C-alpha positions as a Markdown table, in Angstrom:
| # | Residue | x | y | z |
|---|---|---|---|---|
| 1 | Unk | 0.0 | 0.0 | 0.0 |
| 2 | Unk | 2.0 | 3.7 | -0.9 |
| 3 | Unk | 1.3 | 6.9 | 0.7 |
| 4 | Unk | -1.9 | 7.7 | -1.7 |
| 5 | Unk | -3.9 | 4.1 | -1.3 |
| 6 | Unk | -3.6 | 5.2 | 2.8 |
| 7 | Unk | -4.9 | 8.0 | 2.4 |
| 8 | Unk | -7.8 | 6.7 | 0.5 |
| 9 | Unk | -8.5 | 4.0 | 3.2 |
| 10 | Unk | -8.6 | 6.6 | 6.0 |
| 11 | Unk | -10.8 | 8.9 | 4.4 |
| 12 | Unk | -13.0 | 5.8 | 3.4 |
| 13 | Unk | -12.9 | 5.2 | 7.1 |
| 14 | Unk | -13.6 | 8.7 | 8.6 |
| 15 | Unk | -16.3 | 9.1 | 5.8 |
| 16 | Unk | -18.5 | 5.8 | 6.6 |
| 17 | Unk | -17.8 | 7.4 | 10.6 |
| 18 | Unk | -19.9 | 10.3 | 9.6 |
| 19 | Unk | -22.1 | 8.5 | 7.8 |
| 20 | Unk | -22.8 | 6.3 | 10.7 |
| 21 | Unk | -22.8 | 9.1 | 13.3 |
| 22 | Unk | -25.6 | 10.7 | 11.5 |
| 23 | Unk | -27.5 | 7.5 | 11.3 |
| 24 | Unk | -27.5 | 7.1 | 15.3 |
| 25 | Unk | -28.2 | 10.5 | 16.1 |
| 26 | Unk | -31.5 | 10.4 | 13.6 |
| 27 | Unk | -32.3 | 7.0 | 15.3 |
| 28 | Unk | -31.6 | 7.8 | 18.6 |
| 29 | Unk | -33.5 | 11.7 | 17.9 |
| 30 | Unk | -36.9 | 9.7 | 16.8 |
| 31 | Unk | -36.3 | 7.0 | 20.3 |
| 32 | Unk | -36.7 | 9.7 | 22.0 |
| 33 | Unk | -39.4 | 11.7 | 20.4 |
| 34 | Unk | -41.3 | 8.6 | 20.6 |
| 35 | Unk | -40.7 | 6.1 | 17.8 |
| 36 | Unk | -39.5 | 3.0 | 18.8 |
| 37 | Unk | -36.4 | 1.6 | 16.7 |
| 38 | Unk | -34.4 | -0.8 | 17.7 |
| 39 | Unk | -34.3 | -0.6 | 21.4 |
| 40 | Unk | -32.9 | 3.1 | 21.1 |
| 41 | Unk | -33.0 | 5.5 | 24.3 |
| 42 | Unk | -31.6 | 9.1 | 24.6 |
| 43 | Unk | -28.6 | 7.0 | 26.5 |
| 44 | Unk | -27.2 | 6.4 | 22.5 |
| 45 | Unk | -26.3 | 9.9 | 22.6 |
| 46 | Unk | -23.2 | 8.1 | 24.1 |
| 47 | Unk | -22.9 | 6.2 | 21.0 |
| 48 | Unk | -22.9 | 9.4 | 19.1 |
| 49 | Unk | -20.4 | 11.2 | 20.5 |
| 50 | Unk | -18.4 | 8.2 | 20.6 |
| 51 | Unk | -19.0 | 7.4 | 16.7 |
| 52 | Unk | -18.0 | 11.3 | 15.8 |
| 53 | Unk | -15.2 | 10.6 | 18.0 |
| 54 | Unk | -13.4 | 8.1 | 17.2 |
| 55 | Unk | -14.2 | 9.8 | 13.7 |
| 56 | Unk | -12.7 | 12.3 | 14.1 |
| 57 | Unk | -9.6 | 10.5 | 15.8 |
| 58 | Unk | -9.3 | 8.7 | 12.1 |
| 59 | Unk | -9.1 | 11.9 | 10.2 |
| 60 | Unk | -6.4 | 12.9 | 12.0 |
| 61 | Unk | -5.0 | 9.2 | 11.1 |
| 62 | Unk | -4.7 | 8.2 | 14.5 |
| 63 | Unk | -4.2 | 4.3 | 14.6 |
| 64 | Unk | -6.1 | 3.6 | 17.9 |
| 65 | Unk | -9.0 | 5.4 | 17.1 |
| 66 | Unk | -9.2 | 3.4 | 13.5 |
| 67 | Unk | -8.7 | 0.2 | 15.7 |
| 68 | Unk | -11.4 | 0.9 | 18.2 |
| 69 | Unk | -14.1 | 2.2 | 15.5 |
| 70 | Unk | -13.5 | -1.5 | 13.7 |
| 71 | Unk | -13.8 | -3.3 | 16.9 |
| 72 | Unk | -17.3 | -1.0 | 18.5 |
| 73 | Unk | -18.8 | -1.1 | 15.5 |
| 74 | Unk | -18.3 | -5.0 | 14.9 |
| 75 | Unk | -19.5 | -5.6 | 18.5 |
| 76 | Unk | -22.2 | -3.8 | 18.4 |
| 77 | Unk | -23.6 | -5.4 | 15.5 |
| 78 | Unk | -23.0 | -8.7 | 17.2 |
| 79 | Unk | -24.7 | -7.5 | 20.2 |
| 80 | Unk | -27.8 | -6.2 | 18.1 |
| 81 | Unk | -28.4 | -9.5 | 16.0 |
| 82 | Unk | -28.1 | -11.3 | 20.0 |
| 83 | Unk | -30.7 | -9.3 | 21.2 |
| 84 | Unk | -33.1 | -9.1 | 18.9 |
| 85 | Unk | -32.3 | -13.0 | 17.3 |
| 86 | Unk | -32.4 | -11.9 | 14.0 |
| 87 | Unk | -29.2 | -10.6 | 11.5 |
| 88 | Unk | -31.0 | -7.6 | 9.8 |
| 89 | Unk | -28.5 | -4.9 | 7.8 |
| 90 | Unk | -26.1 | -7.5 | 7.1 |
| 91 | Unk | -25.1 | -5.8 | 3.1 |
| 92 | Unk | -24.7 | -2.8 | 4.5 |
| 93 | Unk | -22.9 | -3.8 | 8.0 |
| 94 | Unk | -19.8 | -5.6 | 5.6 |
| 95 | Unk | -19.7 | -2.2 | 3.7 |
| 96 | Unk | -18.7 | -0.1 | 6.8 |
| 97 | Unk | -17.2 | -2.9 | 8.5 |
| 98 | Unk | -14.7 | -3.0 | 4.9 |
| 99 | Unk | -14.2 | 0.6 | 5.2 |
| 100 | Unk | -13.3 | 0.6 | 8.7 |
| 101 | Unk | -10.7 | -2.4 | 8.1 |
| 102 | Unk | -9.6 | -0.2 | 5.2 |
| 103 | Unk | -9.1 | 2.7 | 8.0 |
| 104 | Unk | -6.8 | 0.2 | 9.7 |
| 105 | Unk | -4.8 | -0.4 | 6.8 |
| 106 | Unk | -4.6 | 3.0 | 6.0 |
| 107 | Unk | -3.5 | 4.4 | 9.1 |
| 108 | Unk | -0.6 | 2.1 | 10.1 |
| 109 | Unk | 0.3 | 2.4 | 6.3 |
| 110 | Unk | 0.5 | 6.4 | 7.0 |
| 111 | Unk | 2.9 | 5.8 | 9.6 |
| 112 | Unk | 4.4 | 3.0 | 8.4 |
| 113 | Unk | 5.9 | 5.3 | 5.2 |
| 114 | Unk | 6.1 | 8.9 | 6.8 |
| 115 | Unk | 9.5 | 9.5 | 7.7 |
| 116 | Unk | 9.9 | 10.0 | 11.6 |
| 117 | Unk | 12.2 | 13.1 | 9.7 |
| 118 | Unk | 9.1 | 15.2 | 8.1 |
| 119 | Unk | 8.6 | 17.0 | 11.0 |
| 120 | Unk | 8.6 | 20.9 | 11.6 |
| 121 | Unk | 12.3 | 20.4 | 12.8 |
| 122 | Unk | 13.4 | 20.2 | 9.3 |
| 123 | Unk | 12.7 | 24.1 | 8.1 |
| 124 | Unk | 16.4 | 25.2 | 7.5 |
| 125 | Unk | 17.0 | 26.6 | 4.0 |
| 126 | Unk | 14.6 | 27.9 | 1.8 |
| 127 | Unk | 12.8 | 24.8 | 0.5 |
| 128 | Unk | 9.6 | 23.6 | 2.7 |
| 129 | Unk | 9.4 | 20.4 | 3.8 |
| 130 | Unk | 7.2 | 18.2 | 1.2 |
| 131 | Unk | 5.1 | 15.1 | 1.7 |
| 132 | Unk | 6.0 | 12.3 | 0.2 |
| 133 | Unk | 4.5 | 9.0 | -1.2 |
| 134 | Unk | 7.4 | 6.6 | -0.6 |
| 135 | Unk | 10.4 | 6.6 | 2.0 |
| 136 | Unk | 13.1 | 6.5 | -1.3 |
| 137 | Unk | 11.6 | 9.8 | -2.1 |
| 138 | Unk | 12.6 | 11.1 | 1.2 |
| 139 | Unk | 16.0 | 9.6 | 1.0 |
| 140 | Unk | 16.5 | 11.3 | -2.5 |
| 141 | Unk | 15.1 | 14.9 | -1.2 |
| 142 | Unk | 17.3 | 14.3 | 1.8 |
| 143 | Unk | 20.3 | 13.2 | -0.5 |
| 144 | Unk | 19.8 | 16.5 | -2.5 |
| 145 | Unk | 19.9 | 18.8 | 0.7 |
| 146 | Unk | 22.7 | 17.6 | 2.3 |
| 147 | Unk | 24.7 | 18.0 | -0.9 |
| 148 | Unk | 24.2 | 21.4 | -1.0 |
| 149 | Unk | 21.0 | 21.6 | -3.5 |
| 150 | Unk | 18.2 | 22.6 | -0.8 |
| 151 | Unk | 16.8 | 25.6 | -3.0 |
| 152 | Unk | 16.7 | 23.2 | -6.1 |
| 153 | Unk | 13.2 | 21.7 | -6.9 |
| 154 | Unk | 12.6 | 18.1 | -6.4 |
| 155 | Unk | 13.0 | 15.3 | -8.8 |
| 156 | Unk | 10.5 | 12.7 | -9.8 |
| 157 | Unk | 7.0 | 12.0 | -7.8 |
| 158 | Unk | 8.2 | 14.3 | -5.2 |
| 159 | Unk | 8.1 | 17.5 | -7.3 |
| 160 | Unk | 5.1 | 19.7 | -6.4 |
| 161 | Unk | 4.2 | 17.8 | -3.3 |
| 162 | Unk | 3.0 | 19.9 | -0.5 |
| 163 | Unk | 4.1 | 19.9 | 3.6 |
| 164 | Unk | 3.5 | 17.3 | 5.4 |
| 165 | Unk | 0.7 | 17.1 | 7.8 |
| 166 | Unk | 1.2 | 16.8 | 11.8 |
| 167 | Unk | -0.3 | 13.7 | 13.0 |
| 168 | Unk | -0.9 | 12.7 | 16.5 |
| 169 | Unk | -0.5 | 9.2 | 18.0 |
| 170 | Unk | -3.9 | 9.0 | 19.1 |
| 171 | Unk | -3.3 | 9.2 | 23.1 |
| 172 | Unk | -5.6 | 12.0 | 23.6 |
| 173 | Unk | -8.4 | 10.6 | 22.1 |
| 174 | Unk | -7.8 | 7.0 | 24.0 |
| 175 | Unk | -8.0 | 9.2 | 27.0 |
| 176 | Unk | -11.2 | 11.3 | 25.7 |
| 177 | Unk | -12.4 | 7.6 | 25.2 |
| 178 | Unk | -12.0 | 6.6 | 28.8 |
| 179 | Unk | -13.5 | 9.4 | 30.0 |
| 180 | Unk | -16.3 | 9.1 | 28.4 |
| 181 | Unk | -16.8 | 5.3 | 29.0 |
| 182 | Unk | -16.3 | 6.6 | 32.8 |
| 183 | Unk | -18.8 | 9.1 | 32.2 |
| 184 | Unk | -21.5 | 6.6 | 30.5 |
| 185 | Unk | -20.7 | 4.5 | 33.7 |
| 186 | Unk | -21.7 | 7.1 | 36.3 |
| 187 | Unk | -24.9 | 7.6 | 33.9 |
| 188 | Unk | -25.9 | 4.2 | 34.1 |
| 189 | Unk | -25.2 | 2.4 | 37.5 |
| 190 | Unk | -25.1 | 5.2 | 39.9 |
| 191 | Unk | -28.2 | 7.1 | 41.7 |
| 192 | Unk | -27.0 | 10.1 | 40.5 |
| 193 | Unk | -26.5 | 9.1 | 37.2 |
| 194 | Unk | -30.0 | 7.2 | 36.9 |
| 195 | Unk | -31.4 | 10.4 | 38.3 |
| 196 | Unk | -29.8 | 12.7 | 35.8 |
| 197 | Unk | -30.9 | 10.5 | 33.0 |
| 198 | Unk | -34.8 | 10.5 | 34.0 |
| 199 | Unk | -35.0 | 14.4 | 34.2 |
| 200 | Unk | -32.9 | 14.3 | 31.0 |
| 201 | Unk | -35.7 | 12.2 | 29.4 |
| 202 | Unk | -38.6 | 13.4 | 31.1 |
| 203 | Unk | -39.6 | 15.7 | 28.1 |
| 204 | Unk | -39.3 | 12.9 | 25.7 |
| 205 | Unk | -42.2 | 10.4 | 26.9 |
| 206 | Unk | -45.0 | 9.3 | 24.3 |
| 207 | Unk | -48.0 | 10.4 | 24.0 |
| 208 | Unk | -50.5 | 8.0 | 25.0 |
| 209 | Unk | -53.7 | 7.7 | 22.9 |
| 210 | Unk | -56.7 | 5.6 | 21.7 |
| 211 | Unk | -55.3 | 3.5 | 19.1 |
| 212 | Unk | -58.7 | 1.5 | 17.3 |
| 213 | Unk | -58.7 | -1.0 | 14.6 |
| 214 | Unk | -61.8 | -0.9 | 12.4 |
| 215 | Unk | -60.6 | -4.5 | 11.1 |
| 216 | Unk | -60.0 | -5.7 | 14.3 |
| 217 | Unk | -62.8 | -4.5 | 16.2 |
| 218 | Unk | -60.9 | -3.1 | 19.3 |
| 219 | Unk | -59.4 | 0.0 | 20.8 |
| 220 | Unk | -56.5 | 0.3 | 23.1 |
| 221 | Unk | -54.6 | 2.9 | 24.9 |
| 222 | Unk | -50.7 | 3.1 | 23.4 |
| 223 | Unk | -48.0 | 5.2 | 23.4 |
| 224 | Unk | -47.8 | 6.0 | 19.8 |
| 225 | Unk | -49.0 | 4.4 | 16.6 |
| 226 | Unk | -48.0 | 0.6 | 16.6 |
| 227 | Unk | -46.9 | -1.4 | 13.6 |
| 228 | Unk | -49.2 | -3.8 | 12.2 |
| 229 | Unk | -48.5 | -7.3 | 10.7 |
| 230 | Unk | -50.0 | -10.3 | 9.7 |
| 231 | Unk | -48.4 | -13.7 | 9.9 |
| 232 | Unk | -49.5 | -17.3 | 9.3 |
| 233 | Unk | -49.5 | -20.1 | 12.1 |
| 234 | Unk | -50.2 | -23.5 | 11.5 |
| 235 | Unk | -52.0 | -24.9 | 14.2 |
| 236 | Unk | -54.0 | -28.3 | 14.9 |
| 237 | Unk | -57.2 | -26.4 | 13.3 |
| 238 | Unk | -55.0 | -25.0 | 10.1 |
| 239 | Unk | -53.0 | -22.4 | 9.1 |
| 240 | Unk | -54.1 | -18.8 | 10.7 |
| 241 | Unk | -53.7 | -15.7 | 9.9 |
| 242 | Unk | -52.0 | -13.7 | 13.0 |
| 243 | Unk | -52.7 | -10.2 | 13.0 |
| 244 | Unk | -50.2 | -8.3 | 15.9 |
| 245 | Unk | -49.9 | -4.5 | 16.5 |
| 246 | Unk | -46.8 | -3.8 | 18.4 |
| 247 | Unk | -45.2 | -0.8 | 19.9 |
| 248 | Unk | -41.8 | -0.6 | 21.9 |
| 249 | Unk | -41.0 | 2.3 | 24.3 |
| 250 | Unk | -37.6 | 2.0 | 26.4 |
| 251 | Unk | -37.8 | -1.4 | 27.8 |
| 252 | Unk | -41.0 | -2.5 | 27.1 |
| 253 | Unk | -43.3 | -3.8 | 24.8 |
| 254 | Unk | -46.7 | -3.7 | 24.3 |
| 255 | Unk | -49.0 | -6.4 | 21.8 |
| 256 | Unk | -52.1 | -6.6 | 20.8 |
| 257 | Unk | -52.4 | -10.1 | 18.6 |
| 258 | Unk | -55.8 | -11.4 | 17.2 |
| 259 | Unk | -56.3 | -14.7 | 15.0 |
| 260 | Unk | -60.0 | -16.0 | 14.0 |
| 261 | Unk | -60.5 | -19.5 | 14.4 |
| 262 | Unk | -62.3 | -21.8 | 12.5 |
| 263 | Unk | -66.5 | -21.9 | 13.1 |
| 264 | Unk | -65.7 | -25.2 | 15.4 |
| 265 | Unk | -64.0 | -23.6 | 17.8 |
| 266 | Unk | -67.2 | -22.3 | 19.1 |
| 267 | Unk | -68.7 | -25.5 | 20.0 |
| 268 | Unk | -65.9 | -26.3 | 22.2 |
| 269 | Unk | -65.8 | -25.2 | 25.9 |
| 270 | Unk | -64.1 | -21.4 | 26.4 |
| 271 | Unk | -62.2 | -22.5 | 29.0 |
| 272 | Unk | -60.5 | -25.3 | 27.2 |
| 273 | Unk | -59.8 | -22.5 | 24.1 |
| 274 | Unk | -58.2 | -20.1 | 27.0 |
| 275 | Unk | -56.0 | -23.4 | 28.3 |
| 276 | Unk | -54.8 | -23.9 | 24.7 |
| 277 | Unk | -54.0 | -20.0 | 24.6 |
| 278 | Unk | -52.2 | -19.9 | 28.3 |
| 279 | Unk | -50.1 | -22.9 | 27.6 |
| 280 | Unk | -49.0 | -21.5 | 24.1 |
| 281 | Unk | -48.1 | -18.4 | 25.7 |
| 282 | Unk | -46.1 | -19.8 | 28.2 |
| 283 | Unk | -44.3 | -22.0 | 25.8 |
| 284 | Unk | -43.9 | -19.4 | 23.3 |
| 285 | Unk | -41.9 | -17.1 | 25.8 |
| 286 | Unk | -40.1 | -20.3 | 27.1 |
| 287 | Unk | -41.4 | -18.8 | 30.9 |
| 288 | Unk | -42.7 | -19.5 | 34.2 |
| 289 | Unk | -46.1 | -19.1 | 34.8 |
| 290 | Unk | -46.4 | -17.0 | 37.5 |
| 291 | Unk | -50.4 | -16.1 | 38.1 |
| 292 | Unk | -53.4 | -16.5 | 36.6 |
| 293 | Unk | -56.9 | -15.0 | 36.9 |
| 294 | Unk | -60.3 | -15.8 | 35.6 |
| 295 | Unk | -61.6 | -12.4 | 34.0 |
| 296 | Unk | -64.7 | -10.7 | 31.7 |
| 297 | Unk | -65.0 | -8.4 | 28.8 |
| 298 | Unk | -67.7 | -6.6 | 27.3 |
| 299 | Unk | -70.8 | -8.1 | 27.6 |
| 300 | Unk | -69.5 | -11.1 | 29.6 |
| 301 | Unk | -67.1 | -12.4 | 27.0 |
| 302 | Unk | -64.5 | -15.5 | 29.0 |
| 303 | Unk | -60.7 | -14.2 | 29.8 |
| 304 | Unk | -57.9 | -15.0 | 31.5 |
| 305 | Unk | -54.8 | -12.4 | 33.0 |
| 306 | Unk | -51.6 | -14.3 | 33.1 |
| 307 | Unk | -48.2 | -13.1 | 34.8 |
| 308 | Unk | -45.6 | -14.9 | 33.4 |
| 309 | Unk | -41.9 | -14.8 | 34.3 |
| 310 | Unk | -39.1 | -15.2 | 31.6 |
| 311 | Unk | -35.5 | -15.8 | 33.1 |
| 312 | Unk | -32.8 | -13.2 | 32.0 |
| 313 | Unk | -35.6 | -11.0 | 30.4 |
| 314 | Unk | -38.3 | -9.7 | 32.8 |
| 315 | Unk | -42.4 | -10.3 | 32.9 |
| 316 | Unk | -44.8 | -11.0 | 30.4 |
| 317 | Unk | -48.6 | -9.9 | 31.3 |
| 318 | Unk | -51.2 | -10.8 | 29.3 |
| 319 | Unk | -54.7 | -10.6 | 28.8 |
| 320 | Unk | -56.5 | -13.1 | 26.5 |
| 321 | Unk | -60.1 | -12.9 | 26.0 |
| 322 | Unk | -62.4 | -15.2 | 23.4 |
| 323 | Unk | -65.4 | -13.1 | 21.5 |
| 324 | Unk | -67.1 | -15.3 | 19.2 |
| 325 | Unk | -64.3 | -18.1 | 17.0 |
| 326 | Unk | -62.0 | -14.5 | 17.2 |
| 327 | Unk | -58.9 | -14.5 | 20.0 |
| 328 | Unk | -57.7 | -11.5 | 21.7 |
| 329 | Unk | -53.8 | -11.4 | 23.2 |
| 330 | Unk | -53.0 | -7.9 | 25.1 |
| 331 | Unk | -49.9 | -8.8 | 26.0 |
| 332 | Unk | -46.6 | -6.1 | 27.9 |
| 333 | Unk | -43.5 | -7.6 | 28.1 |
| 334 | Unk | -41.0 | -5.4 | 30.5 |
| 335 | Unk | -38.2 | -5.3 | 32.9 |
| 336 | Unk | -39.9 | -7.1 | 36.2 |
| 337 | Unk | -39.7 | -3.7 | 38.0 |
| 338 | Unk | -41.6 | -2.2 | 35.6 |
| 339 | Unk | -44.2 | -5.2 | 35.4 |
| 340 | Unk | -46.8 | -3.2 | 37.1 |
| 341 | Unk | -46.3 | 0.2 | 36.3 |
| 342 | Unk | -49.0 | 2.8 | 35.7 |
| 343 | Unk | -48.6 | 2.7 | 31.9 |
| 344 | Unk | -48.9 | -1.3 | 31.9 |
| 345 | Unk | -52.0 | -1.8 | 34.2 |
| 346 | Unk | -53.3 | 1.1 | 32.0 |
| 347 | Unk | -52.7 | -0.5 | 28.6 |
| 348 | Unk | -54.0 | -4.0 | 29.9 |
| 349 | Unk | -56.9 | -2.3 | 31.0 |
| 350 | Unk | -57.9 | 0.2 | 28.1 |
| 351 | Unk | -58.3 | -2.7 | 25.3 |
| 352 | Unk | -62.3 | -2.6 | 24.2 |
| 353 | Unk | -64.6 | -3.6 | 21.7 |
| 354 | Unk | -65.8 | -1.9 | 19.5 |
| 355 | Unk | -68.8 | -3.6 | 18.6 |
| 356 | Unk | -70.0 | -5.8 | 21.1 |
């Protein structure tokens, strides 16, 4: 790799760490305005000024920053597919994750083929110091100096070139780096920092309103519009269609699934239909069933509210309720100290019919 393909790779690099800076503000500017994307809190303002960072640390053609911008962004795509179980954005994950290796290359390139000479040390005579491609270039321009030619212009690639840049080692920014990990630490496992984090987000929370589907025949409080769509189960009666409106918010979840059955289903007992539904659920969410509770809807319609508890993820509530051959899941899935907040109860508690 000479001088010129280095170059290339960094700004390659520093460009894509724009690029992906922007990306995670926009993201992390709708989480808090309301939309839910990908788990994204006003906490990935960290990210941000981490991304433009370490950035910026690549411009300059510092090695550790180009290092650490391969190996954040690599882990946090792992960490992302973990969590969510699926491996979305993989295309365009290998295109930055190329341009950041290129980044790598480029930068130890760069200092690899600068001579440890070009430095502002070297401004006696009347010639400026130039930058050069190759390490025989310098040799030649310092060949031609010492024999007395320092005013005489340069032979070869080196004619024309301009002075050579300043670069730093990249020390600063590793500590800038440190401090801000330090600083997302206080944020996220101290009092204070918890503290300072739910004023800073106080002006962010959704908007909860009456969310009704025509289709469906229900209404619900949510916070925010939900995302609707329909997929197809097979189950002992035949494939189904599964219509779910979902909505994320910070840590939780909130679901509202419907599925009509076939006409037989209404000749069996409601109970039994409910057992299927509780046992499905607790399967589903691989859980412990924690609760349950015999319950009513509009005009007397059989229900059930479940309190299930999944290990390493929190609670799963859920309210499932049989109108006609048509079965309703309200379902929150949270942190368990958020399992009975205000908002939950609320949302469990909102869903209606429209038509009874």
């Amino acid at each position: 790799m000479d001088m010129a393909s280095a170059d290339a790779g960094i700004k390659k690099a520093w460009v894509a760490g724009v690029i992906s800076g922007v990306i995670t503000l926009i993201v992390t500017a709708a989480a808090m305005a309301g939309y839910s994307i990908m788990g994204f809190t006003s906490l990935n303002l960290l990210d941000v000024a981490f991304i433009f960072g370490l950035t910026f640390g690549i411009y300059k053609k510092s090695r550790t920053c180009a290092v650490l911008m391969f190996v954040y962004f690599v882990g946090s795509k792992l960490y992302l597919w973990s969590e969510t179980g699926k491996v979305s954005g993989l295309p365009l994950a290998l295109i930055f994750g190329y341009y950041f290796f290129l980044g790598i290359l480029g930068a130890f390139a760069y200092h690899r083929m600068a001579p440890q000479e070009e430095k502002p040390v070297q401004q006696s005579g009347s010639g400026p110091v130039p930058k050069f491609k190759t390490r025989e270039e310098y040799q030649q321009w310092k060949a031609e100096r010492l024999a007395g030619t320092q005013g005489a212009p340069l032979t070869g690639q080196a004619a024309g070139t301009q002075r050579a840049e300043k670069t730093g080692s990249g020390l600063g920014w590793v500590v800038a780096i440190l401090l801000l990990a330090a600083a997302a630490g206080v944020l996220v496992f101290t009092d204070i920092g918890k503290t300072m984090v739910v004023k800073f987000t106080a002006g962010s929370k959704p908007v909860w309103q009456e969310f009704s589907s025509p289709e469906g025949n229900f209404a619900v409080l949510m916070p925010g519009s939900p995302s609707h769509e329909i997929k197809q189960v097979k189950t002992a009666l035949g494939a189904l269609d599964m219509h779910m409106f979902s909505r994320e918010i910070r840590r939780s979840a909130y679901i509202i699934i419907y599925s009509d059955y076939p006409e037989i289903i209404t000749r069996a007992p409601a109970d039994k239909v409910l057992d299927g539904g509780r046992d499905g659920a607790v399967a589903n969410s691989k859980g412990r069933l924690i609760s349950e509770q015999y319950i009513t809807l509009d005009g007397g319609h059989a229900g059930r509210e479940l309190t299930i508890e999944v290990p390493e993820k929190g609670t799963l509530k859920v309210r499932a309720y049989l109108v006609g051959r048509r079965l309703y899941q309200i379902m929150v899935a949270s942190p368990k100290d958020l399992a009975d907040s205000e908002e939950n109860i609320a949302f469990l508690r909102s869903f209606k019919l429209l038509t009874r």
